[in-house]
Coordinates of C-alpha atoms in Angstrom, one line a residue:
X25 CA -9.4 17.3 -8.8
X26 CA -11.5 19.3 -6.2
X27 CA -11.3 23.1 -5.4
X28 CA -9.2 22.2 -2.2
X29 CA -7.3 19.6 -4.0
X30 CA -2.8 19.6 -3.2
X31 CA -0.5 19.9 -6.1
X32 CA 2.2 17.8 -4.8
X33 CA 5.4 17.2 -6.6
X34 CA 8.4 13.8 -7.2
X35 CA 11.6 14.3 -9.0
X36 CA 11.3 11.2 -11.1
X37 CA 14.1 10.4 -14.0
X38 CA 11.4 9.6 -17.1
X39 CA 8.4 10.1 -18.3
X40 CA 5.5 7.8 -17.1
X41 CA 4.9 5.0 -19.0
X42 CA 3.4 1.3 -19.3
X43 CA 6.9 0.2 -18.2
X44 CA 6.8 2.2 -15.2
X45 CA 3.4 2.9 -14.3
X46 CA 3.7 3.9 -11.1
X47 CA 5.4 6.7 -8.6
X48 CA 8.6 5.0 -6.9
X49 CA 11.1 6.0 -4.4
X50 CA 14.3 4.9 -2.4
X51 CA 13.2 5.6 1.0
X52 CA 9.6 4.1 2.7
X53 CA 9.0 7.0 4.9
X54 CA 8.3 8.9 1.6
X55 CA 5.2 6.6 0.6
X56 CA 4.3 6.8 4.9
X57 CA 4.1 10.3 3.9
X58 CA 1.5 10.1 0.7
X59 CA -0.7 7.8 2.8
X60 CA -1.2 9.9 5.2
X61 CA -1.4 13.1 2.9
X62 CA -2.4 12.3 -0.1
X63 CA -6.3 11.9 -0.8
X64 CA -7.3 10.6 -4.9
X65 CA -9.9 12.3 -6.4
X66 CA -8.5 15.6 -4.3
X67 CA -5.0 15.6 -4.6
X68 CA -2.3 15.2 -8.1
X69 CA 1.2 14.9 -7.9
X70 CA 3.5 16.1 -10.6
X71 CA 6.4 14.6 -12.6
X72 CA 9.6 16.7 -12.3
X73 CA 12.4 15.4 -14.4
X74 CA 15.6 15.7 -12.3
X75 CA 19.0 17.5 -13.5
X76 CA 21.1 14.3 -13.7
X77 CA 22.2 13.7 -16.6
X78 CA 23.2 10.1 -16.1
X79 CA 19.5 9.0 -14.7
X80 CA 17.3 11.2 -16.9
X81 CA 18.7 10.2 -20.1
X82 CA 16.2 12.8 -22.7
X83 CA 17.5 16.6 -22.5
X84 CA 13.5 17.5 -22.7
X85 CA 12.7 15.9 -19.4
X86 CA 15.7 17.6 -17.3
X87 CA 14.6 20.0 -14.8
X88 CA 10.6 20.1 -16.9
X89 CA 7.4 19.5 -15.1
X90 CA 6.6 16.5 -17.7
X91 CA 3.0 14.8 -16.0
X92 CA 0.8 14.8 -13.8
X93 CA -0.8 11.9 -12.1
X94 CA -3.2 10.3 -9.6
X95 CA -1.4 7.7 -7.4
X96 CA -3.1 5.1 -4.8
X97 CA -1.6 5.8 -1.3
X98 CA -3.4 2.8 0.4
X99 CA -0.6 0.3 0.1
X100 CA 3.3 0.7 -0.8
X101 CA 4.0 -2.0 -3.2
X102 CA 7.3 -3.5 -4.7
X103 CA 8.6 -1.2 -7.6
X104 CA 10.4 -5.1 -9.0
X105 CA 6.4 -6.3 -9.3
X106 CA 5.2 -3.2 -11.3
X107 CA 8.0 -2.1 -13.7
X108 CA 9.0 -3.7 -16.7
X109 CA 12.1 -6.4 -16.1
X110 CA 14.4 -4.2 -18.4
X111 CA 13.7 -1.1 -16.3
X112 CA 14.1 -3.0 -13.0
X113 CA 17.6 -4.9 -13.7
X114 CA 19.3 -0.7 -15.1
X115 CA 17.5 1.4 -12.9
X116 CA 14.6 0.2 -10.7
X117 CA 16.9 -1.3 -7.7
X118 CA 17.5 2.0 -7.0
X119 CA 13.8 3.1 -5.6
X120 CA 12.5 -0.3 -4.5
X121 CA 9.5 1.3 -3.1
X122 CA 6.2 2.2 -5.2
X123 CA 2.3 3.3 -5.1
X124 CA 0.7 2.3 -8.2
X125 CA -0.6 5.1 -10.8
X126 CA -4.2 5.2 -11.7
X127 CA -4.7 8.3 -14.1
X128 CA -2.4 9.6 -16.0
X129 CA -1.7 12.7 -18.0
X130 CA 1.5 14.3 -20.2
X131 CA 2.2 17.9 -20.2
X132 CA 1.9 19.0 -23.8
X133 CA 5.7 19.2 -25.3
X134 CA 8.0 19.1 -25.7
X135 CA 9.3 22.0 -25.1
X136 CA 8.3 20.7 -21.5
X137 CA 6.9 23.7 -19.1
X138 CA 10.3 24.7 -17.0
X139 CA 10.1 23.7 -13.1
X140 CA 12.3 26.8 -12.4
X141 CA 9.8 29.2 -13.9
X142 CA 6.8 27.7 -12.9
X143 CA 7.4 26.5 -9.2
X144 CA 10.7 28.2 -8.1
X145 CA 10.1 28.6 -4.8
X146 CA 8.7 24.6 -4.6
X147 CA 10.9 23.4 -7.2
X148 CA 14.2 24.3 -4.5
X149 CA 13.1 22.1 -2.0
X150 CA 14.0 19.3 -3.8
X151 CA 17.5 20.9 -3.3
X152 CA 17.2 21.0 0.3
X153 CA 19.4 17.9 1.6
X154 CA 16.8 16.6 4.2
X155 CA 14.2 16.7 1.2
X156 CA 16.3 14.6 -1.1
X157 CA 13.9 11.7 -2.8
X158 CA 10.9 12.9 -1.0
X159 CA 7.9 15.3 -1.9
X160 CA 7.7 19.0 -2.7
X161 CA 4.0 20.9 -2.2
X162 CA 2.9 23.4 -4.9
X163 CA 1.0 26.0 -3.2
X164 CA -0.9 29.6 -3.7
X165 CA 0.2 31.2 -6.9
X166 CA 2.4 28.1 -8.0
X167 CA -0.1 25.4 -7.6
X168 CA -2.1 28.0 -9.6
X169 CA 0.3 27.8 -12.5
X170 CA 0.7 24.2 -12.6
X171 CA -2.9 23.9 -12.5
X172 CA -3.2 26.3 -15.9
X173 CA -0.5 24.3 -17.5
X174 CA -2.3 22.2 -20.7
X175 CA -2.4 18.9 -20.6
X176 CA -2.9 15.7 -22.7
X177 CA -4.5 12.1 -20.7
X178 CA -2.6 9.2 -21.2
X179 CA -4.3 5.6 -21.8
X180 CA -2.1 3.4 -19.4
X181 CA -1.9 -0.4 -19.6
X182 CA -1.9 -0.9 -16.6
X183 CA 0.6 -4.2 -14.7
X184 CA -1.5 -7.2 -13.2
X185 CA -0.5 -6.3 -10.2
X186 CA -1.3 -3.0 -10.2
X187 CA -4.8 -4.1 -12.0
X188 CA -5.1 -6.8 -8.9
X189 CA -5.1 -4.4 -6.6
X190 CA -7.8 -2.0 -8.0
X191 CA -9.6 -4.8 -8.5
X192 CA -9.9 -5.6 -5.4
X193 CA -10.8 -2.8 -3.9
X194 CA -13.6 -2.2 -6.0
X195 CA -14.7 -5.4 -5.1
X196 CA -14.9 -4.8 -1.4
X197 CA -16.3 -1.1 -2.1
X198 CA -18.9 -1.8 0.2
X199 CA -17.4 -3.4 3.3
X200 CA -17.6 -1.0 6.2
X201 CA -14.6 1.6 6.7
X202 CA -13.7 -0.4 9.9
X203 CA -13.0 -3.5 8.8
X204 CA -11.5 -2.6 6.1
X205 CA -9.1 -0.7 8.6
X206 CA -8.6 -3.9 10.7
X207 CA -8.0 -5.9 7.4
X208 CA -5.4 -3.4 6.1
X209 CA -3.5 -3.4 9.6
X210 CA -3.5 -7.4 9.4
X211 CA -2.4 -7.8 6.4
X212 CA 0.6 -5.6 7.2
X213 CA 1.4 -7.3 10.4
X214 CA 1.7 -10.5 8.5
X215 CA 3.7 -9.2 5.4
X216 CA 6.0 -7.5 8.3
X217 CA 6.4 -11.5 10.0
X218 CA 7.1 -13.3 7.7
X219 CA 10.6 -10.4 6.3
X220 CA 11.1 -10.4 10.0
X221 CA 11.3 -14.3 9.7
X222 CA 14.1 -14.2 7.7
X223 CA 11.9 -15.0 4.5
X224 CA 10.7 -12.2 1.6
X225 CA 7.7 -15.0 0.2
X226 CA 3.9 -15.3 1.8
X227 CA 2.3 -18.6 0.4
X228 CA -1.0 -17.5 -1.0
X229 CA -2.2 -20.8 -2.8
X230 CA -0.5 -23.4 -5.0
X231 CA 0.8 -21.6 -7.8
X232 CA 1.5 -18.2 -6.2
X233 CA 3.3 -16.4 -3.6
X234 CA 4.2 -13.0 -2.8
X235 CA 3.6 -10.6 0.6
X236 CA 1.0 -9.1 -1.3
X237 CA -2.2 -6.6 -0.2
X238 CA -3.6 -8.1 -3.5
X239 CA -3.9 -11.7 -2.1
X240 CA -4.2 -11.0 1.9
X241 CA -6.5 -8.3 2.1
X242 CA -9.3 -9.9 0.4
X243 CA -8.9 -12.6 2.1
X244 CA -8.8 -11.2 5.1
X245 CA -12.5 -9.4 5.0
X246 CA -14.1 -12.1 2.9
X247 CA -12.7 -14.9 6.5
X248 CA -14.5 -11.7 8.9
X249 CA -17.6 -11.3 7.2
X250 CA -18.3 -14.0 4.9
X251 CA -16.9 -17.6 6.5
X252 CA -16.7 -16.2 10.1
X253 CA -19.7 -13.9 9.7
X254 CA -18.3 -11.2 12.2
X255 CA -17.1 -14.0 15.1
X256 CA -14.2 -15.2 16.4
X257 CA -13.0 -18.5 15.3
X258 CA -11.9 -19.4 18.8
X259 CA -14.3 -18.2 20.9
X260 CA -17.2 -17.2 19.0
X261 CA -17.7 -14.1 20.3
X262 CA -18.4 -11.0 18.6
X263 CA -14.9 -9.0 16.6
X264 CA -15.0 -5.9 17.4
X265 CA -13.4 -3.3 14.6
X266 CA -11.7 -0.4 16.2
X267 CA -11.6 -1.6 19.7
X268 CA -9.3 0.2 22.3
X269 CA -9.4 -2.7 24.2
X270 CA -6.4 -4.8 23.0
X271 CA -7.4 -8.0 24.4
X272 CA -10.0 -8.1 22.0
X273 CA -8.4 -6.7 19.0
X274 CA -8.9 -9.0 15.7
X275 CA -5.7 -10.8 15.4
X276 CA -5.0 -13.3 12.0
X277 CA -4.0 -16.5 13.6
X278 CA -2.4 -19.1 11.7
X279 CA -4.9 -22.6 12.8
X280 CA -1.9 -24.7 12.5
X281 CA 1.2 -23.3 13.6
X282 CA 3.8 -25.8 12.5
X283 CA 2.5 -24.6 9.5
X284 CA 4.4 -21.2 8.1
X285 CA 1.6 -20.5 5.3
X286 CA -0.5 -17.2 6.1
X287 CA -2.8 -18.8 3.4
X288 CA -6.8 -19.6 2.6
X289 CA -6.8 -23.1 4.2
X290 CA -4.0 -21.9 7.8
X291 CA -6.0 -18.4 8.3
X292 CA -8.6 -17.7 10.5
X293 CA -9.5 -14.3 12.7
X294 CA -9.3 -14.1 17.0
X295 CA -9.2 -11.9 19.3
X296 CA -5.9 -11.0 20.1
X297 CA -6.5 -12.7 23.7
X298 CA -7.9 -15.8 22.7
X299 CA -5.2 -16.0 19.8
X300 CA -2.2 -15.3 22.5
X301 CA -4.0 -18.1 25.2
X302 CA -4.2 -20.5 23.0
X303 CA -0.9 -20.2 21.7
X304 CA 1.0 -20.4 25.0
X305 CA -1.4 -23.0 27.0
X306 CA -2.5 -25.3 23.7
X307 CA -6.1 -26.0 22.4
X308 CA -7.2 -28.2 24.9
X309 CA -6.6 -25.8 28.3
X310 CA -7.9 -23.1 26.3
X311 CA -11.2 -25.1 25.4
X312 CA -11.7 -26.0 28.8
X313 CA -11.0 -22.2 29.9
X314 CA -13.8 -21.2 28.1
X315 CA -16.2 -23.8 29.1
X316 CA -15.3 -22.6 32.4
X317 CA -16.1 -19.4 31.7
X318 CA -19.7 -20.3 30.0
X319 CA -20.6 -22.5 33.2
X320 CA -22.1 -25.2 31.3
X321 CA -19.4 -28.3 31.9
X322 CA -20.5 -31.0 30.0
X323 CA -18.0 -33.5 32.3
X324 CA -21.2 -32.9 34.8
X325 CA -24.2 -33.5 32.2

């Protein structure tokens, strides 16, 4: 954690664990909130074990500051792909929402340090109605406190799909910020389709499916700079990360549209203009657009 790092704070109902390796909640604007405020390597969020007796079962984890952790706020995934099955079928339908945890530590206890003594003032936010589920900030002398509380690093096994995902983004560690951007903001478009299609399932390849950053992201950057090598499948021309312009904006297009797969072999990248032409007037007009546009018509050659 850097000097300028946030102590942030989630009433949670347990301790972590390789069950439930992750940070969830019941309401998406909370993880919009950590991806836009939370930075790893910065920032830690704390484990406060809520009052209810009927959700946070061990007396030693009620109303205790009981871990610390450092989440990543790229991508909200599905709580039902991280947790254990047991977990998800009592409790995890509850907070369907979830950003996977990468490092892990347990305040030594028990006796757990008490929230009300070290954080008062942050600790009754989470009493506040319109704060309910979401995120409490530790700050000045508090975030002080929490950070001289000792502490004891916890070896988590991580899920697949958690290990997927930080797996792949090692693995494109060097693709520039930019396309990375576009890739992220594609792969969301599609995931955001295909539930507003009436289905919950992305087809992936043959033995997998799931609307999943894991599978579409990499794809996604690996069709821009690898297969397409930074053109446009329909027109050739250059993609252009970041653009204002919307016309040219990198859209994923789907080659074969009766087909409903966003997957290796129905994927390829336009701009958002040639995509949308080609779409409403069919291949053929939009071919014979663009030869009109180069002015070389091979009808006269």
């Amino acid at each position: 954690m850097k000097p300028d790092g946030r102590v942030f704070l989630k009433s949670v109902f347990g301790q972590i664990s390789d069950e439930w390796p992750c940070i969830s909640f019941s309401r998406s604007s909370v993880g919009n909130m950590l991806r836009q405020e939370f930075v790893p390597g910065r920032d830690i969020l704390i484990y406060v074990g809520t009052l209810n007796g009927n959700l946070t079962e061990d007396p030693e984890h009620r109303g205790r500051l009981i871990a610390a952790v450092v989440i990543e706020p790229s991508q909200v995934l599905e709580t039902r792909r991280i947790i254990s099955k047991n977990f998800w079928s009592n409790l995890g339908e509850q907070w369907p929402h979830a950003m996977a945890v990468l490092k892990a530590a347990v305040m030594e206890g028990p006796p757990y340090p008490k929230a009300h003594d070290v954080i008062p003032n942050a600790y009754r936010q989470f009493a506040l109605m319109e704060n309910r589920g979401g995120i409490a900030e530790a700050i000045g002398e508090e975030r002080a406190a929490v950070m001289a509380l000792p502490i004891t690093p916890l070896d988590l096994h991580l899920s697949p799909e958690v290990q997927a995902y930080i797996n792949v983004r090692a693995s494109v560690s060097e693709t520039p910020k930019s396309i990375r951007e576009e890739a992220t903001r594609m792969a969301d478009l599609i995931i955001n389709r295909v539930r507003n299609g009436g289905t919950q399932r992305i087809v992936t390849n043959a033995n997998r499916t799931a609307p999943n950053i894991s599978d579409l992201y990499p794809m996604l950057t690996r069709k821009w700079q690898v297969d397409q090598c930074g053109l446009c499948a329909l027109c050739g021309g250059l993609l252009l990360p970041g653009t204002r312009n919307k016309m040219l904006q990198p859209s994923a297009d789907r080659i074969d549209s009766s087909n409903e797969a966003y997957d290796e072999e129905n994927v390829h990248i336009t701009h958002l203009a040639c995509n949308l032409a080609k779409n409403k007037y069919g291949t053929d007009d939009f071919e014979e657009w663009l030869i009109a546009l180069r002015g070389n018509d091979p009808r006269n050659e």
